[in-house]
Short mmCIF file of C-alpha atoms and ligand atoms in Angstrom, two decimals:
data_model
loop_
_atom_site.label_atom_id
_atom_site.label_comp_id
_atom_site.label_asym_id
_atom_site.label_seq_id
_atom_site.Cartn_x
_atom_site.Cartn_y
_atom_site.Cartn_z
CA UNK K 1 0.00 0.00 0.00
CA UNK K 2 1.30 3.46 -0.89
CA UNK K 3 0.65 5.92 1.94
CA UNK K 4 -0.60 9.15 0.36
CA UNK K 5 -1.05 12.63 1.84
CA UNK K 6 -3.01 15.34 0.01
CA UNK K 7 -2.32 19.08 0.26
CA UNK K 8 -5.21 21.32 -0.75
CA UNK K 9 -7.53 18.47 0.27
CA UNK K 10 -10.69 20.60 0.47
CA UNK K 11 -10.16 22.25 -2.93
CA UNK K 12 -11.70 21.35 -6.28
CA UNK K 13 -8.79 19.09 -7.30
CA UNK K 14 -7.62 18.02 -3.83
CA UNK K 15 -11.04 16.66 -2.88
CA UNK K 16 -11.17 14.68 -6.14
CA UNK K 17 -7.68 13.29 -5.42
CA UNK K 18 -8.75 12.20 -1.91
CA UNK K 19 -11.69 10.29 -3.46
CA UNK K 20 -9.46 8.70 -6.12
CA UNK K 21 -6.83 7.62 -3.56
CA UNK K 22 -9.51 6.15 -1.28
CA UNK K 23 -10.86 4.22 -4.28
CA UNK K 24 -7.45 2.79 -5.30
CA UNK K 25 -6.69 -0.76 -4.08
CA UNK K 26 -2.96 -0.08 -3.70
CA UNK K 27 -3.17 3.26 -1.83
CA UNK K 28 -4.10 4.52 1.61
CA UNK K 29 -5.05 8.15 2.33
CA UNK K 30 -3.10 8.95 5.49
CA UNK K 31 -3.46 12.76 5.57
CA UNK K 32 -5.80 15.34 4.07
CA UNK K 33 -4.33 18.80 4.72
CA UNK K 34 -5.70 22.20 3.73
CA UNK K 35 -5.22 25.90 4.50
CA UNK K 36 -4.50 26.43 8.22
CA UNK K 37 -3.56 22.78 8.95
CA UNK K 38 -0.04 21.87 10.11
CA UNK K 39 2.18 20.21 7.48
CA UNK K 40 3.38 17.79 10.18
CA UNK K 41 0.18 15.80 9.58
CA UNK K 42 1.81 14.67 6.32
CA UNK K 43 4.77 12.89 7.94
CA UNK K 44 3.19 9.38 7.80
CA UNK K 45 2.92 9.74 4.00
CA UNK K 46 5.32 8.27 1.44
CA UNK K 47 3.93 10.43 -1.37
CA UNK K 48 2.41 13.90 -0.96
CA UNK K 49 0.11 15.23 -3.71
CA UNK K 50 -0.14 19.05 -3.91
CA UNK K 51 -3.04 20.89 -5.54
CA UNK K 52 -2.99 24.21 -3.68
CA UNK K 53 -2.10 27.62 -5.08
CA UNK K 54 0.89 29.01 -7.00
CA UNK K 55 1.55 31.38 -4.07
CA UNK K 56 2.07 28.61 -1.49
CA UNK K 57 3.24 25.58 -3.45
CA UNK K 58 6.97 26.37 -3.18
CA UNK K 59 6.85 26.45 0.64
CA UNK K 60 4.93 23.16 0.67
CA UNK K 61 7.36 21.53 -1.73
CA UNK K 62 10.45 22.73 0.16
CA UNK K 63 9.00 21.16 3.31
CA UNK K 64 8.32 17.84 1.52
CA UNK K 65 11.84 17.72 0.04
CA UNK K 66 13.41 18.48 3.45
CA UNK K 67 11.34 15.65 4.97
CA UNK K 68 12.55 13.27 2.23
CA UNK K 69 8.97 12.64 1.05
CA UNK K 70 8.10 11.97 -2.59
CA UNK K 71 5.96 14.74 -4.06
CA UNK K 72 3.51 14.80 -6.94
CA UNK K 73 2.67 18.41 -7.78
CA UNK K 74 -0.24 19.55 -9.93
CA UNK K 75 -0.32 23.15 -8.76
CA UNK K 76 0.49 25.62 -11.52
CA UNK K 77 3.05 28.43 -11.57
CA UNK K 78 6.26 26.52 -12.33
CA UNK K 79 8.24 28.90 -14.48
CA UNK K 80 11.90 27.91 -15.17
CA UNK K 81 13.39 29.69 -12.11
CA UNK K 82 11.12 27.69 -9.78
CA UNK K 83 12.19 24.44 -11.42
CA UNK K 84 15.83 25.42 -10.84
CA UNK K 85 15.08 26.11 -7.17
CA UNK K 86 13.45 22.68 -6.72
CA UNK K 87 16.48 21.06 -8.37
CA UNK K 88 18.79 22.80 -5.90
CA UNK K 89 16.69 21.62 -2.92
CA UNK K 90 16.85 18.05 -4.23
CA UNK K 91 20.62 18.26 -4.58
CA UNK K 92 20.80 18.94 -0.84
CA UNK K 93 18.46 16.13 0.24
CA UNK K 94 19.30 12.43 0.30
CA UNK K 95 15.90 10.98 -0.63
CA UNK K 96 12.52 11.77 -2.12
CA UNK K 97 11.63 12.44 -5.76
CA UNK K 98 9.49 15.24 -7.18
CA UNK K 99 7.14 15.01 -10.16
CA UNK K 100 5.62 18.29 -11.34
CA UNK K 101 2.94 18.01 -14.01
CA UNK K 102 1.28 21.04 -15.63
CA UNK K 103 -1.56 18.73 -16.65
CA UNK K 104 -2.47 15.16 -15.61
CA UNK K 105 -5.03 14.69 -18.40
CA UNK K 106 -3.81 12.04 -20.84
CA UNK K 107 -5.39 13.89 -23.78
CA UNK K 108 -3.87 17.18 -22.67
CA UNK K 109 -0.41 15.61 -22.53
CA UNK K 110 -0.93 14.20 -26.03
CA UNK K 111 -2.09 17.63 -27.26
CA UNK K 112 1.15 19.19 -25.92
CA UNK K 113 3.18 16.40 -27.53
CA UNK K 114 1.50 16.82 -30.92
CA UNK K 115 1.79 20.62 -30.72
CA UNK K 116 5.53 20.27 -30.18
CA UNK K 117 5.77 17.92 -33.18
CA UNK K 118 3.67 20.16 -35.46
CA UNK K 119 5.17 23.52 -34.45
CA UNK K 120 8.21 23.54 -36.80
CA UNK K 121 6.04 22.85 -39.87
CA UNK K 122 3.90 26.03 -39.73
CA UNK K 123 4.70 29.74 -40.07
CA UNK K 124 2.40 30.76 -37.22
CA UNK K 125 1.34 29.22 -33.93
CA UNK K 126 -0.71 30.58 -31.03
CA UNK K 127 -2.21 29.01 -27.90
CA UNK K 128 -5.75 29.75 -26.64
CA UNK K 129 -6.76 28.37 -23.26
CA UNK K 130 -10.23 28.59 -21.66
CA UNK K 131 -10.88 27.92 -17.97
CA UNK K 132 -13.52 28.35 -15.26
CA UNK K 133 -13.60 31.89 -13.85
CA UNK K 134 -12.40 30.78 -10.37
CA UNK K 135 -8.95 29.94 -11.68
CA UNK K 136 -6.28 31.91 -9.79
CA UNK K 137 -3.64 32.25 -12.49
CA UNK K 138 -3.40 33.22 -16.15
CA UNK K 139 -2.26 31.89 -18.46
CA UNK K 140 -2.73 28.30 -17.31
CA UNK K 141 0.30 26.18 -16.45
CA UNK K 142 -0.62 23.94 -19.36
CA UNK K 143 -0.65 26.83 -21.83
CA UNK K 144 2.65 28.14 -20.46
CA UNK K 145 4.28 24.70 -20.80
CA UNK K 146 2.80 24.19 -24.27
CA UNK K 147 4.30 27.51 -25.38
CA UNK K 148 7.69 26.55 -23.92
CA UNK K 149 7.64 23.22 -25.78
CA UNK K 150 6.56 24.89 -29.04
CA UNK K 151 9.27 27.55 -28.70
CA UNK K 152 11.95 24.91 -28.05
CA UNK K 153 10.85 22.80 -31.04
CA UNK K 154 10.85 25.84 -33.35
CA UNK K 155 14.22 27.06 -32.08
CA UNK K 156 15.76 23.62 -32.61
CA UNK K 157 14.40 23.50 -36.16
CA UNK K 158 15.56 27.08 -36.89
CA UNK K 159 12.03 28.34 -37.66
CA UNK K 160 11.50 32.13 -37.85
CA UNK K 161 9.22 33.86 -35.32
CA UNK K 162 5.49 33.79 -36.16
CA UNK K 163 4.80 36.74 -38.51
CA UNK K 164 2.97 39.65 -36.86
CA UNK K 165 2.75 43.15 -38.34
CA UNK K 166 0.82 44.66 -35.40
CA UNK K 167 2.00 48.23 -34.73
CA UNK K 168 -0.97 49.45 -32.70
CA UNK K 169 -2.83 47.47 -30.08
CA UNK K 170 -4.91 47.80 -26.94
CA UNK K 171 -2.79 46.39 -24.09
CA UNK K 172 -3.20 42.61 -23.94
CA UNK K 173 -5.07 42.26 -27.23
CA UNK K 174 -2.35 40.01 -28.63
CA UNK K 175 -2.14 37.93 -25.46
CA UNK K 176 0.94 37.14 -23.40
CA UNK K 177 4.31 36.47 -25.00
CA UNK K 178 5.80 33.20 -23.69
CA UNK K 179 9.18 32.72 -25.34
CA UNK K 180 7.86 34.30 -28.55
CA UNK K 181 4.61 32.31 -28.60
CA UNK K 182 1.34 34.25 -28.08
CA UNK K 183 -0.88 32.78 -25.36
CA UNK K 184 -4.50 33.91 -24.85
CA UNK K 185 -6.48 33.18 -21.67
CA UNK K 186 -10.30 33.10 -21.70
CA UNK K 187 -12.21 32.87 -18.38
CA UNK K 188 -15.74 31.55 -18.91
CA UNK K 189 -18.54 30.41 -16.61
CA UNK K 190 -19.43 26.83 -17.47
CA UNK K 191 -15.90 25.98 -18.62
CA UNK K 192 -13.60 23.48 -16.85
CA UNK K 193 -10.25 23.36 -18.70
CA UNK K 194 -9.84 23.64 -22.46
CA UNK K 195 -7.04 24.48 -24.86
CA UNK K 196 -6.51 25.02 -28.57
CA UNK K 197 -3.18 25.21 -30.33
CA UNK K 198 -3.73 26.92 -33.68
CA UNK K 199 -1.06 26.53 -36.35
CA UNK K 200 -1.17 28.31 -39.71
CA UNK K 201 0.72 28.52 -42.98
CA UNK K 202 0.63 27.85 -46.74
CA UNK K 203 -3.15 28.16 -47.08
CA UNK K 204 -3.98 25.78 -44.25
CA UNK K 205 -4.85 26.03 -40.59
CA UNK K 206 -4.31 23.08 -38.26
CA UNK K 207 -6.06 23.14 -34.86
CA UNK K 208 -5.30 20.85 -31.95
CA UNK K 209 -7.99 20.97 -29.28
CA UNK K 210 -8.38 19.34 -25.88
CA UNK K 211 -11.31 19.58 -23.43
CA UNK K 212 -11.33 18.45 -19.80
CA UNK K 213 -15.03 17.93 -19.13
CA UNK K 214 -14.63 17.34 -15.38
CA UNK K 215 -11.89 17.00 -12.74
CA UNK K 216 -12.24 13.22 -12.50
CA UNK K 217 -10.55 13.20 -15.92
CA UNK K 218 -7.22 14.13 -14.28
CA UNK K 219 -7.29 11.22 -11.81
CA UNK K 220 -5.80 8.38 -13.93
CA UNK K 221 -2.77 10.61 -14.50
CA UNK K 222 -2.51 11.59 -10.82
CA UNK K 223 -2.70 7.95 -9.64
CA UNK K 224 -0.14 6.91 -12.26
CA UNK K 225 2.21 9.62 -10.98
CA UNK K 226 1.74 8.52 -7.35
CA UNK K 227 2.60 4.94 -8.31
CA UNK K 228 5.63 5.85 -10.43
CA UNK K 229 7.26 8.78 -8.62
CA UNK K 230 8.88 6.50 -6.04
CA UNK K 231 10.98 4.58 -8.59
CA UNK K 232 12.01 7.38 -10.96
CA UNK K 233 15.73 7.35 -11.81
CA UNK K 234 15.66 11.17 -12.07
CA UNK K 235 14.91 12.94 -8.80
CA UNK K 236 12.94 15.65 -10.66
CA UNK K 237 10.46 14.78 -13.41
CA UNK K 238 8.48 17.39 -15.36
CA UNK K 239 5.25 16.13 -16.90
CA UNK K 240 3.76 12.66 -17.06
CA UNK K 241 4.79 12.20 -20.70
CA UNK K 242 7.80 10.09 -19.68
CA UNK K 243 5.54 7.82 -17.61
CA UNK K 244 3.36 7.31 -20.71
CA UNK K 245 6.37 6.40 -22.88
CA UNK K 246 6.03 9.51 -25.10
N1 NDP Q 301 -1.87 19.65 -13.12
C1 NDP Q 301 -3.17 19.47 -13.34
O1 NDP Q 301 -3.59 18.54 -14.06
C2 NDP Q 301 -4.15 20.41 -12.74
C3 NDP Q 301 -3.69 21.46 -12.01
N2 NDP Q 301 -4.55 22.30 -11.38
C4 NDP Q 301 -3.95 23.33 -10.55
O2 NDP Q 301 -4.11 22.96 -9.20
C5 NDP Q 301 -4.18 24.12 -8.37
C6 NDP Q 301 -5.43 24.06 -7.50
O3 NDP Q 301 -6.57 24.16 -8.32
P1 NDP Q 301 -8.03 24.00 -7.69
O4 NDP Q 301 -8.17 22.70 -6.99
O5 NDP Q 301 -8.98 24.35 -8.78
O6 NDP Q 301 -8.01 25.19 -6.60
P2 NDP Q 301 -8.89 25.33 -5.28
O7 NDP Q 301 -8.79 26.77 -4.89
O8 NDP Q 301 -10.23 24.72 -5.47
O9 NDP Q 301 -8.11 24.43 -4.21
C7 NDP Q 301 -6.92 24.80 -3.59
C8 NDP Q 301 -7.03 24.37 -2.13
O10 NDP Q 301 -5.78 24.57 -1.51
C9 NDP Q 301 -6.01 25.24 -0.25
N3 NDP Q 301 -4.79 25.90 0.19
C10 NDP Q 301 -4.39 27.18 -0.02
N4 NDP Q 301 -3.22 27.39 0.60
C11 NDP Q 301 -2.89 26.25 1.22
C12 NDP Q 301 -1.78 25.85 2.02
N5 NDP Q 301 -0.77 26.71 2.30
N6 NDP Q 301 -1.74 24.59 2.48
C13 NDP Q 301 -2.73 23.73 2.23
N7 NDP Q 301 -3.82 24.04 1.47
C14 NDP Q 301 -3.88 25.28 0.97
C15 NDP Q 301 -7.16 26.17 -0.57
O11 NDP Q 301 -7.75 26.67 0.61
P3 NDP Q 301 -8.48 28.11 0.54
O12 NDP Q 301 -9.56 27.98 -0.48
O13 NDP Q 301 -8.97 28.32 1.94
O14 NDP Q 301 -7.42 29.09 0.12
C16 NDP Q 301 -8.05 25.24 -1.36
O15 NDP Q 301 -8.83 24.40 -0.51
C17 NDP Q 301 -4.13 25.31 -9.33
O16 NDP Q 301 -2.81 25.79 -9.43
C18 NDP Q 301 -4.56 24.71 -10.66
O17 NDP Q 301 -4.09 25.40 -11.75
C19 NDP Q 301 -5.89 22.16 -11.49
C20 NDP Q 301 -6.42 21.15 -12.24
C21 NDP Q 301 -5.59 20.17 -12.92
O1 LIG Q 302 -6.95 25.54 -12.64
C1 LIG Q 302 -7.36 24.60 -13.37
O2 LIG Q 302 -8.54 24.25 -13.40
C2 LIG Q 302 -6.37 23.88 -14.19
N1 LIG Q 302 -5.12 24.15 -14.02
C3 LIG Q 302 -4.03 23.55 -14.71
C4 LIG Q 302 -3.29 24.59 -15.52
O3 LIG Q 302 -3.11 25.72 -15.04
O4 LIG Q 302 -2.88 24.27 -16.63
C5 LIG Q 302 -4.41 22.32 -15.49
C6 LIG Q 302 -5.76 22.39 -16.12
O5 LIG Q 302 -5.69 23.29 -17.17
C7 LIG Q 302 -6.83 22.81 -15.10
#
């Protein structure tokens, strides 16, 4: 049995994770911690799952690493400097692996993978994400990571920046610039989590689209990460694509 602790246990994702862990034959939920609870409650856990808030996740993760616990992190906000910081914490701790995944949806991971593959073949590429209006951050972690992967694939292939002759714009009209890739964030009542990657060139437009219809959809990926994080040869893993053999 894998002993699992959940951080953000009363939240939209954390509560779903608690249910999924309780329903898994090979896992035991040993701690459900939320805002105001002491982190010490997590010490019986082998693996801690964090779905909290970008503003608190680094403190949580530092504590887990110092305790030598394995951590599976779904909370967004992991720009490159944060990843470097986590790597430095791990270098100073003897045990415990960390897996940070911008998205645990299998389809979302495939969308990112295919976007990366397609990106060098088109002149233009932009990312449009749509989420529920209670989401704390914009753009989403998934959109940010997708843009990073697209930018890296285009840089490696020597592709020119997406053409854009805009000389006059209302602030924000062209979205955020993530490593040269435009990212647009829509906040919409009724939405859960959705993303389109739109690629254009030579008289054709290619659209990759993924829709998370509910939060249960993330659970197969979360449970897979909990099972696999313990045995990872690399102390820090970004994304579940490696676990899926992509
Ligand atoms: N990787 C993935 O596949 C997915 C990632 N996410 C990400 O997960 C994160 C959480 O999303 P969501 O569940 O919708 O958010 P919620 O706001 O519903 O849940 C977050 C929970 O964490 C609690 N919390 C805040 N601070 C702390 C703390 N210091 N210690 C313990 N608990 C704390 C909150 O309490 P309170 O409300 O009192 O502040 C709340 O109960 C976001 O960053 C989101 O982007 C979401 C879906 C999928
Ligand atoms: O806040 C959410 O809901 C989601 N957050 C993650 C993100 O920021 O990418 C994953 C998914 O998009 C749902």
